[in-house]
Every structure is written in C-alpha cells, then in structure tokens.
Amino acid sequence: MSLKDDLNQIKENGLVKIESSKSVKELNDQIRVDLLGKKGLITQTLRGISNLPVEERPEMGSYANSIRDTLQVAIDNKAQELEEKELNEKLKSEKIDVTLPENKVIKGHPHVIQQIVDQIDDLFLGMGYEVLSGPEVEEDVYNFEMMNLPKDHPARDMQDTFYITDEILMRTQTSPMQARTLEKHDFSKGPLKMISPGLVYRRDTDDPTHSHQFHQVEGIVIDENITMADLKGTLEVMIEELFGDKFDVRLRPSYFPFTEPSVEVDITCFKCMGKGCSVCKGSGWIEVLGAGMVHPNVLKMAGVDANEYGGFAFGLGPDRFAMLKYGVTDIRDFYLNDLRFLSQFN
Ligand code: FA5
C-alpha cells in the first residue's frame, strides 16, 4: 500500500470514530490524541515521507496536511455538537421544580430576658455609661469581702451559693463588678459610670419569683457630689423607659452591707395591679431592684478616697422586669427552653 493509501485509510477510519464518539472527553482524550497527537497515526505516517524520492515529498506533505486539517475540523465540529448535547441534558436533568414544598428556614430571636438586657444596655449607653461583663465564677474576695461582707458576716446568709473552693464561688450578685471597676478606675480622667449585666447564682428555693440562676444588671456612678436624688432620677428614667408610666414605683428603706443608706425598689404588681395576689404574695408590689449610696468601706477597700468621691449603685433583676412587662406569672418558664413559650416574645 502506498503512503497516500495509508493516509486515506487513516482519514476514513478516523472520521468513522469521530462520528461515533459519545462524549467530549473521549473525543479529546482519546480520538484526538490517537489521530493527531505527537505519537498519533498521522505523525507516524508522515515519517515515511523521508523514504520517498525528493520530488514527491512536497506533494505528499501537503496531502498529509490536508488530511490532518480535515480530521481536525471534524473533531472540532463533533466536539461542539457533543458539548451542546451534554449541556442540554444537564439543563434538562437540573430543571427546577417550582411546585416542590419550600425548605422552611426557622429564624431565631434573642431570648426575652436578653431583649430586656439589650434595652437596658442601650438606655445606659445613651446616658454615657460603659457596659462591662464580669466572671460568673468569682473570687470570694470580690463577691463578698470587698463588698463589705467579711468572712462570717451574718448577711452572707441572704445570698448562700455554690462554692467551688473555699475562696472561689458562683457569684451571687453582679456587685463584685463594683469592686473590680473601682479598683481600676482612674478618677483623674473623669467619673465612673458603668453597668454590668450577667448571670448570678444562689441556693434559693425556686418559686414563681425566685430562680436559683437568674440575671442581674449592676450599675455604679462615682464622682464628686453625687446624691440620692441622682439615684432616684436615674431609676425613674429607666423604669419609665421600660414599662411606660402605668406602674407606680416605691423606694423602701432596706439593708445592704455595701450601701448606706440602702433602698429596695418595688413596682406595682402587674397581675393584680396593687390589690394583692399570689404572685406578689399579697403585698401588691414586686421587688425589682436593690440600690443605695456606695458604702465608704467599699470605696476605701478599692483604693478610692471616700472623702473626695462617692456615689450610688444599684442591682436590678431583668427576669423580674420581663415578668412585669409581659405578665409572666412564673419565673421558671424563662429557663425551661419551651419554644411554645419563648417564641411569643419575637
Ligand atoms: C442584690 O443582689 C444586691 N447586689 C443589689 C444591689 C446592688 C444593692 C447595688 C445595692 C447596690 P438582691 O438580693 O435584693 O440585691 O437582688 C437584686 C434583684 O435581683 C432583686 O430585686 C430581684 O429583682 C433579683 N433577684 C434576687 N433574687 C432573685 C431570684 N432568686 N430569682 C430572680 N431574681 C432575683
């Protein structure tokens, strides 16, 4: 067989293979390489040209090139045809069925108590306070001693807690943040105005208004010439902001070792509006926070000159605020993680 016959044979067989090819991958990886690649049939056949007489070589060379071009064009055309076919099949199989039921995304929201805390944070930030958080696992020194409750002080009984060691405990109040910030504050740079929200723990017996784990927000303002009137004004602004003006507020003399004088602040019971019921234990009032003028001993223990500086502090219970605001009759509902209850406050 002549070289020309060989080339014709390669072309015929090649075109049949190209035409019957089933995928772009087969066409490119196999057929194109076998026919036109460096070690492909055309290249191998062209090597035979050197055996021909010199005058026949140019004609045979250009004939081989034309066959290579024919095969190249046939491969390109087939590749385009197969690509289109593959794309159409893909589009067909990936068709979107708009009648399928939707995949519902359940959108969460902050817990109702967190919503109250956020509202308090916003209000106090607007009044120029810092918002800080402190450790829940606290040292006895900060939780009690620096709050004017030395070891064996009888008032420690009011806040019995969970001890980790003799010196480390689950904090019973956010008040240790008073000592922690007083200790660090540089009064030459201005007054101390801080609130600190967070969880606290007590060995309280759970009932409709008491939980062994609950939230508090501590507040402290220390400067020169701060009076009890500043405390009262601040608390009234906060209570009106959170509850509107439908509840009465009363300040009742009380005792805390770290404030002198001390008050307990009550709001009209939301359930009976002051008549007396099981939620307020017949009093018509619900206690929402404790407050007072910071005791000089607390200032002294934190290294602050109590003759020059003084101020007020308060500790409020956002759980009780949430009960009042939404008429929730049992504080324990906040901690049961029942979505039927919690999703009402979206
Ligand atoms: C204190 O914890 C003081 N540290 C508050 C304070 C701060 C006074 C700064 C003076 C200056 P008391 O134990 O009363 O005080 O708690 C404060 C508030 O936390 C209460 O008014 C109440 O709203 C809430 N609270 C107290 N015990 C519980 C409980 N077991 N469950 C839910 N809320 C509670």
Short mmCIF file of C-alpha atoms and ligand atoms in Angstrom, two decimals:
data_model
loop_
_atom_site.label_atom_id
_atom_site.label_comp_id
_atom_site.label_asym_id
_atom_site.label_seq_id
_atom_site.Cartn_x
_atom_site.Cartn_y
_atom_site.Cartn_z
CA MET A 1 0.00 0.00 0.00
CA SER A 2 1.25 3.49 -0.83
CA LEU A 3 1.68 6.26 1.69
CA LYS A 4 -1.33 8.02 0.17
CA ASP A 5 -3.46 4.90 0.67
CA ASP A 6 -2.32 4.76 4.30
CA LEU A 7 -3.35 8.38 4.82
CA ASN A 8 -6.73 7.81 3.15
CA GLN A 9 -7.30 4.78 5.35
CA ILE A 10 -6.44 6.81 8.47
CA LYS A 11 -8.87 9.53 7.35
CA GLU A 12 -11.75 7.11 6.68
CA ASN A 13 -11.33 5.20 9.94
CA GLY A 14 -10.77 8.46 11.83
CA LEU A 15 -13.95 10.07 10.52
CA VAL A 16 -16.00 6.98 11.50
CA LYS A 17 -14.52 7.04 15.00
CA ILE A 18 -15.13 10.78 15.36
CA GLU A 19 -18.70 10.46 14.24
CA SER A 20 -19.48 7.60 16.60
CA SER A 21 -17.81 9.26 19.59
CA LYS A 22 -20.13 9.58 22.62
CA SER A 23 -18.50 12.25 24.76
CA VAL A 24 -16.29 15.34 24.59
CA LYS A 25 -13.92 13.61 26.99
CA GLU A 26 -13.49 10.55 24.75
CA LEU A 27 -13.07 12.81 21.71
CA ASN A 28 -10.34 14.94 23.27
CA ASP A 29 -8.52 12.44 25.49
CA GLN A 30 -8.57 9.50 23.12
CA ILE A 31 -9.50 10.10 19.48
CA ARG A 32 -7.71 13.46 19.09
CA VAL A 33 -4.55 12.04 20.73
CA ASP A 34 -4.64 8.79 18.69
CA LEU A 35 -5.03 10.60 15.36
CA LEU A 36 -3.28 13.97 15.72
CA GLY A 37 -1.09 13.66 18.84
CA LYS A 38 2.73 13.61 18.87
CA LYS A 39 2.71 9.83 18.74
CA GLY A 40 -0.55 9.68 16.73
CA LEU A 41 -1.19 7.92 13.41
CA ILE A 42 -0.70 10.98 11.16
CA THR A 43 2.68 11.85 12.71
CA GLN A 44 3.85 8.24 12.41
CA THR A 45 2.79 8.07 8.76
CA LEU A 46 4.49 11.36 7.94
CA ARG A 47 7.80 9.83 9.00
CA GLY A 48 7.53 7.65 5.85
CA ILE A 49 7.78 10.76 3.62
CA SER A 50 11.54 10.80 4.10
CA ASN A 51 11.71 7.47 2.21
CA LEU A 52 10.08 8.99 -0.89
CA PRO A 53 12.04 10.46 -3.80
CA VAL A 54 12.75 14.16 -3.11
CA GLU A 55 10.44 15.48 -5.87
CA GLU A 56 7.41 13.57 -4.49
CA ARG A 57 7.87 14.76 -0.94
CA PRO A 58 6.21 18.26 -1.15
CA GLU A 59 3.02 16.92 -2.72
CA MET A 60 2.74 14.11 -0.18
CA GLY A 61 3.48 16.57 2.62
CA SER A 62 0.68 18.91 1.62
CA TYR A 63 -1.68 15.92 1.10
CA ALA A 64 -0.95 14.73 4.66
CA ASN A 65 -1.53 18.25 5.98
CA SER A 66 -4.91 18.46 4.24
CA ILE A 67 -5.94 15.17 5.83
CA ARG A 68 -4.80 16.41 9.22
CA ASP A 69 -6.87 19.57 8.69
CA THR A 70 -9.93 17.55 7.67
CA LEU A 71 -9.66 15.41 10.80
CA GLN A 72 -9.04 18.49 12.97
CA VAL A 73 -12.17 20.22 11.63
CA ALA A 74 -14.25 17.03 12.05
CA ILE A 75 -13.08 16.70 15.67
CA ASP A 76 -13.86 20.37 16.44
CA ASN A 77 -17.32 20.14 14.89
CA LYS A 78 -18.12 16.93 16.71
CA ALA A 79 -16.82 18.40 19.99
CA GLN A 80 -19.12 21.40 19.62
CA GLU A 81 -22.09 19.15 18.85
CA LEU A 82 -21.37 16.93 21.87
CA GLU A 83 -20.85 19.94 24.19
CA GLU A 84 -24.24 21.32 23.24
CA LYS A 85 -25.85 17.94 23.72
CA GLU A 86 -24.23 17.49 27.14
CA LEU A 87 -25.30 20.98 28.21
CA ASN A 88 -28.90 20.38 27.12
CA GLU A 89 -29.02 17.09 29.01
CA LYS A 90 -27.65 18.81 32.11
CA LEU A 91 -30.18 21.61 31.87
CA LYS A 92 -32.97 19.08 31.45
CA SER A 93 -31.93 16.98 34.45
CA GLU A 94 -31.35 20.03 36.68
CA LYS A 95 -34.72 21.56 35.96
CA ILE A 96 -36.13 23.45 38.98
CA ASP A 97 -39.47 22.17 40.15
CA VAL A 98 -41.19 25.29 41.44
CA THR A 99 -44.07 23.19 42.80
CA LEU A 100 -41.85 21.48 45.42
CA PRO A 101 -42.65 22.47 49.03
CA GLU A 102 -40.32 25.19 50.39
CA ASN A 103 -37.46 24.45 52.76
CA LYS A 104 -38.54 26.48 55.78
CA VAL A 105 -35.73 28.41 57.49
CA ILE A 106 -36.55 28.82 61.16
CA LYS A 107 -35.48 32.31 62.17
CA GLY A 108 -34.48 32.68 65.80
CA HIS A 109 -34.56 35.74 68.02
CA PRO A 110 -32.87 36.77 71.27
CA HIS A 111 -34.29 35.27 74.47
CA VAL A 112 -36.86 37.56 76.10
CA ILE A 113 -34.54 38.30 79.04
CA GLN A 114 -31.72 39.16 76.64
CA GLN A 115 -34.13 41.57 74.92
CA ILE A 116 -34.69 43.35 78.25
CA VAL A 117 -30.93 43.42 78.94
CA ASP A 118 -30.30 44.85 75.44
CA GLN A 119 -32.87 47.56 76.10
CA ILE A 120 -31.19 48.44 79.42
CA ASP A 121 -27.74 48.45 77.77
CA ASP A 122 -28.97 50.82 75.04
CA LEU A 123 -30.56 53.19 77.54
CA PHE A 124 -27.47 53.44 79.74
CA LEU A 125 -25.06 53.66 76.79
CA GLY A 126 -27.13 56.64 75.70
CA MET A 127 -26.58 58.20 79.14
CA GLY A 128 -22.80 57.81 78.81
CA TYR A 129 -22.29 54.61 80.84
CA GLU A 130 -19.81 51.87 79.94
CA VAL A 131 -21.23 48.33 79.60
CA LEU A 132 -18.86 45.70 81.03
CA SER A 133 -19.13 41.99 81.78
CA GLY A 134 -17.51 40.12 84.65
CA PRO A 135 -16.75 36.50 85.61
CA GLU A 136 -19.57 34.21 86.77
CA VAL A 137 -17.04 32.05 88.60
CA GLU A 138 -15.88 34.68 91.08
CA GLU A 139 -13.46 35.09 93.97
CA ASP A 140 -14.88 35.34 97.50
CA VAL A 141 -12.80 38.50 97.87
CA TYR A 142 -14.75 40.37 95.17
CA ASN A 143 -18.17 38.79 95.71
CA PHE A 144 -18.19 39.36 99.48
CA GLU A 145 -15.11 40.78 101.20
CA MET A 146 -14.59 43.89 99.07
CA MET A 147 -18.37 44.41 99.18
CA ASN A 148 -18.04 44.94 102.94
CA LEU A 149 -19.07 41.38 103.80
CA PRO A 150 -16.10 39.94 105.70
CA LYS A 151 -15.90 36.20 106.37
CA ASP A 152 -18.60 35.09 108.85
CA HIS A 153 -20.64 38.28 108.28
CA PRO A 154 -24.27 37.24 109.01
CA ALA A 155 -25.58 38.96 105.83
CA ARG A 156 -23.75 36.32 103.75
CA ASP A 157 -26.63 34.01 104.66
CA MET A 158 -29.01 36.08 102.49
CA GLN A 159 -27.00 35.02 99.46
CA ASP A 160 -25.92 31.45 100.03
CA THR A 161 -24.32 29.99 96.92
CA PHE A 162 -22.46 27.18 95.21
CA TYR A 163 -18.81 27.08 96.33
CA ILE A 164 -16.10 25.66 94.09
CA THR A 165 -13.36 26.00 96.71
CA ASP A 166 -13.36 27.99 99.98
CA GLU A 167 -12.23 31.05 98.02
CA ILE A 168 -13.97 30.55 94.65
CA LEU A 169 -17.72 30.50 94.11
CA MET A 170 -20.54 31.06 91.60
CA ARG A 171 -21.18 34.78 92.05
CA THR A 172 -24.35 35.57 93.98
CA GLN A 173 -24.71 39.07 92.56
CA THR A 174 -23.18 41.31 89.91
CA SER A 175 -21.96 43.66 92.69
CA PRO A 176 -18.37 42.28 92.56
CA MET A 177 -18.13 44.29 89.35
CA GLN A 178 -18.34 47.41 91.55
CA ALA A 179 -15.10 46.40 93.30
CA ARG A 180 -13.44 45.27 90.07
CA THR A 181 -14.11 48.56 88.25
CA LEU A 182 -13.46 50.84 91.27
CA GLU A 183 -10.07 49.19 91.70
CA LYS A 184 -9.08 50.01 88.09
CA HIS A 185 -10.75 53.37 87.54
CA ASP A 186 -8.59 56.47 87.08
CA PHE A 187 -10.66 59.35 88.52
CA SER A 188 -8.32 61.96 87.07
CA LYS A 189 -9.88 61.02 83.70
CA GLY A 190 -13.49 61.59 84.85
CA PRO A 191 -16.33 59.93 86.80
CA LEU A 192 -17.01 56.18 86.89
CA LYS A 193 -20.32 55.34 85.16
CA MET A 194 -20.74 51.66 84.45
CA ILE A 195 -23.39 48.95 84.13
CA SER A 196 -22.63 45.24 84.08
CA PRO A 197 -25.24 42.66 83.04
CA GLY A 198 -24.81 38.91 83.63
CA LEU A 199 -25.93 35.69 85.27
CA VAL A 200 -25.80 35.09 89.02
CA TYR A 201 -26.44 32.01 91.18
CA ARG A 202 -27.96 31.40 94.60
CA ARG A 203 -29.07 28.48 96.70
CA ASP A 204 -32.60 29.96 96.66
CA THR A 205 -35.61 27.70 96.76
CA ASP A 206 -37.30 28.08 93.38
CA ASP A 207 -40.79 29.63 93.47
CA PRO A 208 -42.79 31.80 91.00
CA THR A 209 -40.50 34.83 91.56
CA HIS A 210 -37.23 33.10 92.54
CA SER A 211 -34.86 31.00 90.47
CA HIS A 212 -31.50 29.56 91.61
CA GLN A 213 -29.96 31.05 88.45
CA PHE A 214 -31.08 34.48 87.28
CA HIS A 215 -29.85 37.68 85.68
CA GLN A 216 -28.79 40.93 87.25
CA VAL A 217 -27.61 44.26 85.91
CA GLU A 218 -25.28 46.14 88.22
CA GLY A 219 -24.92 49.89 87.92
CA ILE A 220 -22.48 52.27 89.62
CA VAL A 221 -21.81 56.01 89.38
CA ILE A 222 -18.96 57.55 91.40
CA ASP A 223 -17.86 61.15 91.22
CA GLU A 224 -17.77 64.25 93.43
CA ASN A 225 -21.17 65.48 94.67
CA ILE A 226 -23.42 62.58 93.64
CA THR A 227 -26.59 62.41 95.74
CA MET A 228 -29.52 60.10 96.40
CA ALA A 229 -31.59 62.38 94.12
CA ASP A 230 -29.34 61.34 91.20
CA LEU A 231 -30.05 57.69 92.04
CA LYS A 232 -33.82 58.25 92.20
CA GLY A 233 -33.85 60.23 88.95
CA THR A 234 -31.80 57.58 87.13
CA LEU A 235 -34.05 54.73 88.31
CA GLU A 236 -37.22 56.63 87.37
CA VAL A 237 -35.91 57.27 83.84
CA MET A 238 -35.10 53.57 83.47
CA ILE A 239 -38.41 52.31 84.79
CA GLU A 240 -40.42 54.67 82.64
CA GLU A 241 -38.36 53.72 79.57
CA LEU A 242 -39.01 50.02 80.13
CA PHE A 243 -42.56 50.00 81.44
CA GLY A 244 -44.15 53.29 80.45
CA ASP A 245 -45.99 55.23 83.15
CA LYS A 246 -48.73 52.76 84.12
CA PHE A 247 -46.82 51.31 87.11
CA ASP A 248 -46.13 53.03 90.43
CA VAL A 249 -42.60 52.91 91.82
CA ARG A 250 -41.76 52.90 95.50
CA LEU A 251 -38.44 53.15 97.30
CA ARG A 252 -38.42 51.21 100.54
CA PRO A 253 -35.66 51.53 103.16
CA SER A 254 -33.58 48.37 103.20
CA TYR A 255 -30.21 46.99 104.14
CA PHE A 256 -27.22 46.01 102.02
CA PRO A 257 -23.77 45.85 103.61
CA PHE A 258 -22.26 47.67 100.62
CA THR A 259 -24.61 50.70 100.53
CA GLU A 260 -25.60 53.24 103.16
CA PRO A 261 -28.40 54.27 103.03
CA SER A 262 -29.93 51.37 101.11
CA VAL A 263 -33.28 51.01 99.37
CA GLU A 264 -35.30 48.30 97.72
CA VAL A 265 -37.30 49.43 94.70
CA ASP A 266 -40.73 47.91 94.06
CA ILE A 267 -43.15 48.25 91.13
CA THR A 268 -46.93 47.72 91.19
CA CYS A 269 -47.72 44.02 90.73
CA PHE A 270 -48.71 43.51 87.08
CA LYS A 271 -51.05 40.65 87.95
CA CYS A 272 -53.34 42.35 90.48
CA MET A 273 -52.32 45.99 89.80
CA GLY A 274 -51.74 46.51 93.51
CA LYS A 275 -54.69 44.60 95.06
CA GLY A 276 -52.59 41.69 96.31
CA CYS A 277 -52.36 38.20 94.74
CA SER A 278 -50.31 35.01 94.81
CA VAL A 279 -47.60 36.44 92.50
CA CYS A 280 -46.84 39.39 94.84
CA LYS A 281 -47.62 37.33 97.93
CA GLY A 282 -50.49 39.68 98.81
CA SER A 283 -48.39 42.87 99.00
CA GLY A 284 -49.45 44.47 95.71
CA TRP A 285 -45.78 45.18 94.90
CA ILE A 286 -42.98 43.30 93.16
CA GLU A 287 -39.41 43.99 94.14
CA VAL A 288 -37.25 44.63 91.09
CA LEU A 289 -34.02 46.06 92.36
CA GLY A 290 -31.79 46.95 95.26
CA ALA A 291 -29.83 50.20 95.42
CA GLY A 292 -28.17 52.76 97.65
CA MET A 293 -25.25 55.12 98.18
CA VAL A 294 -21.97 53.20 97.94
CA HIS A 295 -20.59 52.48 101.44
CA PRO A 296 -17.30 54.33 102.19
CA ASN A 297 -15.72 50.99 103.17
CA VAL A 298 -16.28 49.68 99.62
CA LEU A 299 -14.54 52.75 98.20
CA LYS A 300 -11.66 52.53 100.68
CA MET A 301 -11.07 48.80 100.06
CA ALA A 302 -10.82 49.52 96.31
CA GLY A 303 -8.28 52.30 96.95
CA VAL A 304 -10.64 55.26 96.32
CA ASP A 305 -10.58 58.35 98.56
CA ALA A 306 -14.01 58.20 100.23
CA ASN A 307 -13.74 61.81 101.44
CA GLU A 308 -13.48 63.10 97.90
CA TYR A 309 -15.59 60.64 95.93
CA GLY A 310 -18.95 58.98 96.44
CA GLY A 311 -21.98 57.87 94.50
CA PHE A 312 -24.74 55.36 94.03
CA ALA A 313 -25.06 51.76 92.93
CA PHE A 314 -27.98 49.54 92.02
CA GLY A 315 -28.56 45.90 91.14
CA LEU A 316 -31.69 45.00 89.19
CA GLY A 317 -33.27 41.74 88.11
CA PRO A 318 -34.15 41.63 84.38
CA ASP A 319 -36.06 38.36 84.93
CA ARG A 320 -38.48 40.21 87.18
CA PHE A 321 -38.61 43.06 84.65
CA ALA A 322 -39.59 40.57 81.94
CA MET A 323 -42.30 39.11 84.20
CA LEU A 324 -43.73 42.57 84.80
CA LYS A 325 -43.52 43.67 81.21
CA TYR A 326 -45.15 40.58 79.71
CA GLY A 327 -47.32 39.37 82.59
CA VAL A 328 -45.40 36.10 83.06
CA THR A 329 -46.54 34.52 86.33
CA ASP A 330 -43.70 32.01 86.85
CA ILE A 331 -40.02 32.97 86.51
CA ARG A 332 -39.12 29.31 85.88
CA ASP A 333 -40.82 29.47 82.45
CA PHE A 334 -37.85 31.53 81.21
CA TYR A 335 -35.47 28.65 81.86
CA LEU A 336 -37.45 25.66 80.55
CA ASN A 337 -36.47 26.26 76.89
CA ASP A 338 -40.00 25.53 75.71
CA LEU A 339 -40.24 27.17 72.26
CA ARG A 340 -44.04 27.44 72.54
CA PHE A 341 -43.41 29.85 75.43
CA LEU A 342 -40.26 31.60 74.18
CA SER A 343 -41.42 32.25 70.60
CA GLN A 344 -44.21 34.51 71.92
CA PHE A 345 -41.58 37.17 72.52
CA ASN A 346 -40.37 37.54 68.94
C1 FA5 B 1 -28.55 42.31 95.45
O1 FA5 B 1 -28.23 41.29 94.86
C2 FA5 B 1 -27.67 43.48 95.51
N1 FA5 B 1 -26.37 43.15 95.00
C3 FA5 B 1 -28.28 44.62 94.74
C4 FA5 B 1 -27.62 45.92 94.98
C5 FA5 B 1 -26.66 46.38 94.13
C6 FA5 B 1 -27.98 46.70 96.07
C7 FA5 B 1 -26.02 47.58 94.36
C8 FA5 B 1 -27.38 47.89 96.32
C9 FA5 B 1 -26.39 48.35 95.45
P1 FA5 B 1 -30.97 41.48 95.95
O2 FA5 B 1 -30.60 40.21 96.60
O3 FA5 B 1 -32.14 42.18 96.52
O4 FA5 B 1 -29.75 42.52 95.96
O5 FA5 B 1 -31.21 41.22 94.40
C10 FA5 B 1 -31.39 42.27 93.48
C11 FA5 B 1 -32.51 41.93 92.50
O6 FA5 B 1 -32.26 40.67 91.89
C12 FA5 B 1 -33.85 41.75 93.17
O7 FA5 B 1 -34.50 42.99 93.34
C13 FA5 B 1 -34.58 40.88 92.19
O8 FA5 B 1 -35.08 41.63 91.09
C14 FA5 B 1 -33.49 39.99 91.66
N2 FA5 B 1 -33.46 38.69 92.37
C15 FA5 B 1 -32.96 38.41 93.60
N3 FA5 B 1 -33.08 37.10 93.89
C16 FA5 B 1 -33.66 36.54 92.82
C17 FA5 B 1 -34.03 35.20 92.46
N4 FA5 B 1 -33.78 34.17 93.25
N5 FA5 B 1 -34.61 34.98 91.26
C18 FA5 B 1 -34.83 36.02 90.42
N6 FA5 B 1 -34.49 37.30 90.65
C19 FA5 B 1 -33.91 37.55 91.85
#
